[in-house]
Short mmCIF file of C-alpha atoms and ligand atoms in Angstrom, two decimals:
data_model
loop_
_atom_site.label_atom_id
_atom_site.label_comp_id
_atom_site.label_asym_id
_atom_site.label_seq_id
_atom_site.Cartn_x
_atom_site.Cartn_y
_atom_site.Cartn_z
CA VAL A 165 0.00 0.00 0.00
CA THR A 166 1.36 3.46 -0.85
CA SER A 167 -0.33 6.22 1.11
CA ASP A 168 -0.67 9.98 1.04
CA LEU A 169 0.02 11.33 4.54
CA SER A 170 -0.95 14.82 5.60
CA PHE A 171 -0.31 16.54 8.93
CA GLN A 172 -2.05 19.71 10.06
CA GLU A 173 -1.24 21.87 13.07
CA VAL A 174 0.94 19.16 14.61
CA ARG A 175 3.25 20.34 17.39
CA LEU A 176 5.90 18.12 18.94
CA PRO A 177 8.43 18.69 21.73
CA ASP A 178 12.18 18.73 20.98
CA SER A 179 12.39 15.30 22.64
CA ALA A 180 10.52 13.88 19.62
CA LEU A 181 13.41 14.79 17.27
CA LEU A 182 15.16 11.83 15.70
CA PRO A 183 18.46 11.18 17.48
CA GLY A 184 21.82 12.32 16.13
CA SER A 185 20.70 15.21 13.92
CA SER A 186 18.35 18.15 13.67
CA GLY A 187 15.63 16.05 12.08
CA LEU A 188 14.73 14.10 8.98
CA LYS A 189 18.21 14.20 7.42
CA ARG A 190 19.36 11.40 9.74
CA ALA A 191 16.49 9.10 8.74
CA LEU A 192 16.89 9.83 5.03
CA GLY A 193 20.63 9.05 5.27
CA CYS A 194 19.77 5.34 5.18
CA LEU A 195 18.61 5.76 1.58
CA SER A 196 22.15 5.86 0.20
CA GLN A 197 22.76 2.41 1.73
CA ALA A 198 19.48 1.03 0.35
CA ARG A 199 20.17 2.47 -3.11
CA TYR A 200 23.68 1.02 -3.09
CA GLY A 201 22.15 -2.42 -2.42
CA ILE A 202 19.61 -1.92 -5.20
CA ALA A 203 22.38 -1.07 -7.67
CA TRP A 204 23.88 -4.52 -7.06
CA GLY A 205 20.49 -6.29 -6.88
CA ALA A 206 19.49 -4.94 -10.28
CA VAL A 207 22.65 -6.45 -11.77
CA GLY A 208 21.65 -9.82 -10.31
CA ALA A 209 18.19 -9.58 -11.90
CA ALA A 210 19.76 -8.64 -15.25
CA MET A 211 22.15 -11.61 -15.04
CA ALA A 212 19.28 -14.01 -14.28
CA VAL A 213 17.33 -12.71 -17.29
CA TYR A 214 20.38 -12.92 -19.57
CA ASP A 215 21.07 -16.46 -18.42
CA GLU A 216 17.50 -17.54 -19.12
CA ALA A 217 17.41 -15.81 -22.52
CA LEU A 218 20.73 -17.41 -23.52
CA THR A 219 19.63 -20.91 -22.52
CA TYR A 220 16.22 -20.48 -24.14
CA THR A 221 17.50 -19.19 -27.48
CA LYS A 222 20.11 -21.96 -27.70
CA ASN A 223 17.40 -24.60 -27.20
CA ARG A 224 14.54 -23.13 -29.23
CA THR A 225 14.94 -24.10 -32.90
CA GLN A 226 13.58 -22.51 -36.11
CA PHE A 227 14.33 -23.88 -39.61
CA GLY A 228 16.42 -26.61 -37.98
CA LYS A 229 18.72 -24.17 -36.17
CA PRO A 230 18.68 -22.62 -32.68
CA ILE A 231 17.35 -19.03 -32.78
CA ALA A 232 20.61 -18.10 -30.98
CA SER A 233 22.32 -18.67 -34.33
CA PHE A 234 20.50 -15.72 -35.94
CA GLN A 235 22.21 -12.33 -35.99
CA LEU A 236 19.28 -10.38 -34.54
CA VAL A 237 19.19 -12.66 -31.50
CA GLN A 238 22.97 -12.53 -31.05
CA ARG A 239 22.81 -8.72 -31.21
CA LYS A 240 20.38 -8.75 -28.27
CA LEU A 241 22.52 -11.17 -26.27
CA ALA A 242 25.68 -9.17 -27.01
CA TRP A 243 23.99 -5.93 -25.90
CA MET A 244 22.79 -7.58 -22.67
CA VAL A 245 26.20 -8.92 -21.70
CA ASN A 246 27.81 -5.58 -22.61
CA GLU A 247 25.45 -3.59 -20.35
CA ILE A 248 25.70 -6.14 -17.53
CA THR A 249 29.49 -5.97 -17.60
CA LYS A 250 29.44 -2.15 -17.42
CA ALA A 251 26.91 -2.23 -14.54
CA GLN A 252 29.05 -4.76 -12.64
CA LEU A 253 32.10 -2.53 -13.00
CA LEU A 254 30.10 0.55 -11.93
CA SER A 255 28.92 -1.24 -8.77
CA LEU A 256 32.38 -2.57 -8.02
CA ARG A 257 33.89 0.93 -8.36
CA LEU A 258 31.15 2.38 -6.14
CA GLY A 259 31.87 -0.28 -3.54
CA ARG A 260 35.55 0.64 -3.56
CA LEU A 261 34.62 4.33 -3.16
CA LYS A 262 32.29 3.37 -0.30
CA GLU A 263 35.15 1.66 1.50
CA ASP A 264 36.98 5.03 1.33
CA ASN A 265 33.84 6.99 2.41
CA LYS A 266 33.71 8.60 -1.04
CA ALA A 267 30.39 7.16 -2.24
CA SER A 268 28.59 10.51 -2.41
CA PRO A 269 24.76 10.50 -2.78
CA ALA A 270 25.13 11.62 -6.42
CA ARG A 271 27.45 8.68 -7.17
CA VAL A 272 24.98 6.29 -5.55
CA SER A 273 22.19 7.90 -7.63
CA LEU A 274 24.19 7.30 -10.81
CA ALA A 275 24.60 3.60 -10.02
CA LYS A 276 20.98 3.07 -8.94
CA MET A 277 19.65 4.93 -11.97
CA ASN A 278 21.88 3.21 -14.53
CA ASN A 279 21.72 -0.32 -13.19
CA VAL A 280 17.95 -0.42 -12.69
CA ASN A 281 17.46 1.14 -16.12
CA ILE A 282 19.61 -1.38 -17.98
CA ALA A 283 18.20 -4.28 -15.94
CA LEU A 284 14.67 -3.22 -16.88
CA GLU A 285 15.60 -2.91 -20.56
CA ILE A 286 17.29 -6.33 -20.40
CA ALA A 287 14.19 -7.83 -18.76
CA ARG A 288 11.93 -6.35 -21.45
CA LEU A 289 14.26 -7.69 -24.14
CA GLY A 290 14.48 -11.10 -22.46
CA ARG A 291 10.71 -11.31 -22.28
CA ASP A 292 10.57 -10.57 -26.01
CA MET A 293 13.23 -13.18 -26.83
CA LEU A 294 11.20 -15.92 -25.14
CA GLY A 295 8.23 -15.12 -27.36
CA ALA A 296 4.90 -16.13 -25.85
CA ASN A 297 6.76 -18.16 -23.20
CA GLY A 298 8.12 -14.83 -21.89
CA THR A 299 4.62 -14.06 -20.62
CA HIS A 300 4.40 -17.32 -18.61
CA ASP A 301 5.31 -17.65 -14.95
CA GLU A 302 7.04 -20.92 -15.92
CA TYR A 303 9.98 -18.62 -16.82
CA GLN A 304 11.45 -15.87 -14.63
CA VAL A 305 11.84 -13.01 -17.16
CA GLY A 306 8.30 -11.68 -16.68
CA ARG A 307 8.67 -11.65 -12.90
CA HIS A 308 11.91 -9.69 -13.09
CA MET A 309 10.40 -7.28 -15.62
CA CYS A 310 7.40 -6.47 -13.38
CA ASN A 311 9.59 -6.15 -10.29
CA LEU A 312 12.06 -3.85 -12.07
CA GLU A 313 9.22 -1.57 -13.22
CA ALA A 314 8.55 -0.96 -9.50
CA VAL A 315 12.26 -0.64 -8.67
CA LYS A 316 12.54 2.10 -11.31
CA THR A 317 10.11 4.14 -9.17
CA TYR A 318 11.06 3.33 -5.58
CA GLU A 319 14.21 4.49 -3.78
CA GLY A 320 14.10 7.60 -5.98
CA THR A 321 12.59 7.54 -9.44
CA HIS A 322 14.79 7.44 -12.53
CA ASP A 323 13.85 11.10 -13.16
CA ILE A 324 14.76 12.27 -9.68
CA HIS A 325 18.17 10.55 -9.82
CA THR A 326 18.71 12.26 -13.17
CA LEU A 327 18.03 15.60 -11.46
CA ILE A 328 20.38 14.74 -8.57
CA ILE A 329 23.18 14.06 -11.08
CA GLY A 330 22.23 17.22 -13.00
CA GLU A 331 22.52 19.27 -9.83
CA ASP A 332 25.81 17.62 -8.95
CA VAL A 333 27.45 18.46 -12.28
CA THR A 334 25.96 21.96 -12.75
CA GLY A 335 25.50 23.14 -9.18
CA ILE A 336 21.96 24.17 -10.20
CA PRO A 337 18.95 22.27 -8.77
CA ALA A 338 16.15 21.63 -11.31
CA PHE A 339 13.64 19.91 -9.01
CA GLY A 340 10.90 22.50 -9.11
C1 LIG B 601 6.74 -1.32 -4.68
C2 LIG B 601 6.98 0.00 -3.98
C3 LIG B 601 7.49 0.00 -2.71
C4 LIG B 601 7.73 1.22 -2.06
N1 LIG B 601 8.23 1.18 -0.78
C5 LIG B 601 8.38 2.33 -0.10
C6 LIG B 601 8.86 2.35 1.26
O1 LIG B 601 9.18 1.28 1.82
N2 LIG B 601 8.97 3.52 1.90
C7 LIG B 601 8.64 4.71 1.29
O2 LIG B 601 8.76 5.78 1.92
N3 LIG B 601 8.19 4.74 0.01
C8 LIG B 601 8.06 3.60 -0.69
N4 LIG B 601 7.60 3.63 -2.00
C9 LIG B 601 7.21 4.91 -2.57
C10 LIG B 601 8.19 5.43 -3.60
O3 LIG B 601 9.37 5.89 -2.99
C11 LIG B 601 7.48 6.53 -4.39
O4 LIG B 601 6.42 5.92 -5.15
C12 LIG B 601 8.43 7.28 -5.31
O5 LIG B 601 9.33 8.09 -4.57
C13 LIG B 601 7.68 8.19 -6.30
O6 LIG B 601 6.78 9.02 -5.62
P1 LIG B 601 5.27 9.09 -6.14
O7 LIG B 601 4.72 7.71 -6.28
O8 LIG B 601 4.55 10.06 -5.24
O9 LIG B 601 5.38 9.68 -7.61
P2 LIG B 601 5.44 11.22 -8.02
O10 LIG B 601 6.36 11.98 -7.13
O11 LIG B 601 4.03 11.71 -8.18
O12 LIG B 601 6.13 11.09 -9.44
C14 LIG B 601 5.39 10.78 -10.64
C15 LIG B 601 6.31 11.02 -11.83
O13 LIG B 601 6.71 12.39 -11.88
C16 LIG B 601 8.12 12.51 -11.83
N5 LIG B 601 8.49 13.66 -11.01
C17 LIG B 601 8.10 13.90 -9.72
N6 LIG B 601 8.63 15.06 -9.28
C18 LIG B 601 9.39 15.56 -10.30
C19 LIG B 601 10.19 16.72 -10.46
N7 LIG B 601 10.37 17.61 -9.48
N8 LIG B 601 10.79 16.91 -11.65
C20 LIG B 601 10.65 16.01 -12.66
N9 LIG B 601 9.90 14.90 -12.58
C21 LIG B 601 9.28 14.66 -11.41
C22 LIG B 601 8.60 11.20 -11.22
O14 LIG B 601 9.93 10.90 -11.64
C23 LIG B 601 7.59 10.19 -11.77
O15 LIG B 601 7.95 9.82 -13.09
C24 LIG B 601 7.41 2.44 -2.69
C25 LIG B 601 6.89 2.40 -4.00
C26 LIG B 601 6.70 1.21 -4.65
C27 LIG B 601 6.16 1.23 -6.07
#
């Protein structure tokens, strides 16, 4: 359930402040950790989809040959493995920066935004490559695709992470 909360004329004593800061900033600080985890999780979903699409297209035959032997299918597989490799390296680099306390919120935004985006595109492509079977729950591509549609929105939408990166590189916020 996602809910719209509204508060009117609410007054609280100072003792109700969240500990360790002047307010909400402390609580929202956990988001960088959650988004870092999502950046890696999205890579895992993309790898699962790629693996299924590769196995499927090597086993499904047309005109006596596996569909993996056709150039259009190989182009899709090559694009998937290319994007997965870049996302893995992005996450690895972010992890190394995190160890040095240099994983700034904008860097975490970049990884979350990119990795969820490519994982979603890979899931959509994988669903397509399985044909009608891509719509069945017998295979996992459809499940990953639906989940990644939600992940694109939660923990900061793709748009909002774009604006965070835009602000980081220009110094000018464009949120509203
Ligand atoms: C499965 C799921 C689980 C969730 N779990 C949690 C949770 O545990 N805790 C929690 O607090 N929230 C949770 N959320 C909520 C989630 O964080 C919000 O849905 C998300 O931040 C987007 O807010 P919204 O739905 O109000 O969309 P809106 O803010 O109405 O955005 C709608 C669209 O407008 C765009 N947009 C909004 N503002 C701007 C702007 N200034 N400039 C340009 N474009 C803009 C957005 O990118 C989006 O495309 C969850 C959501 C989902 C789907």
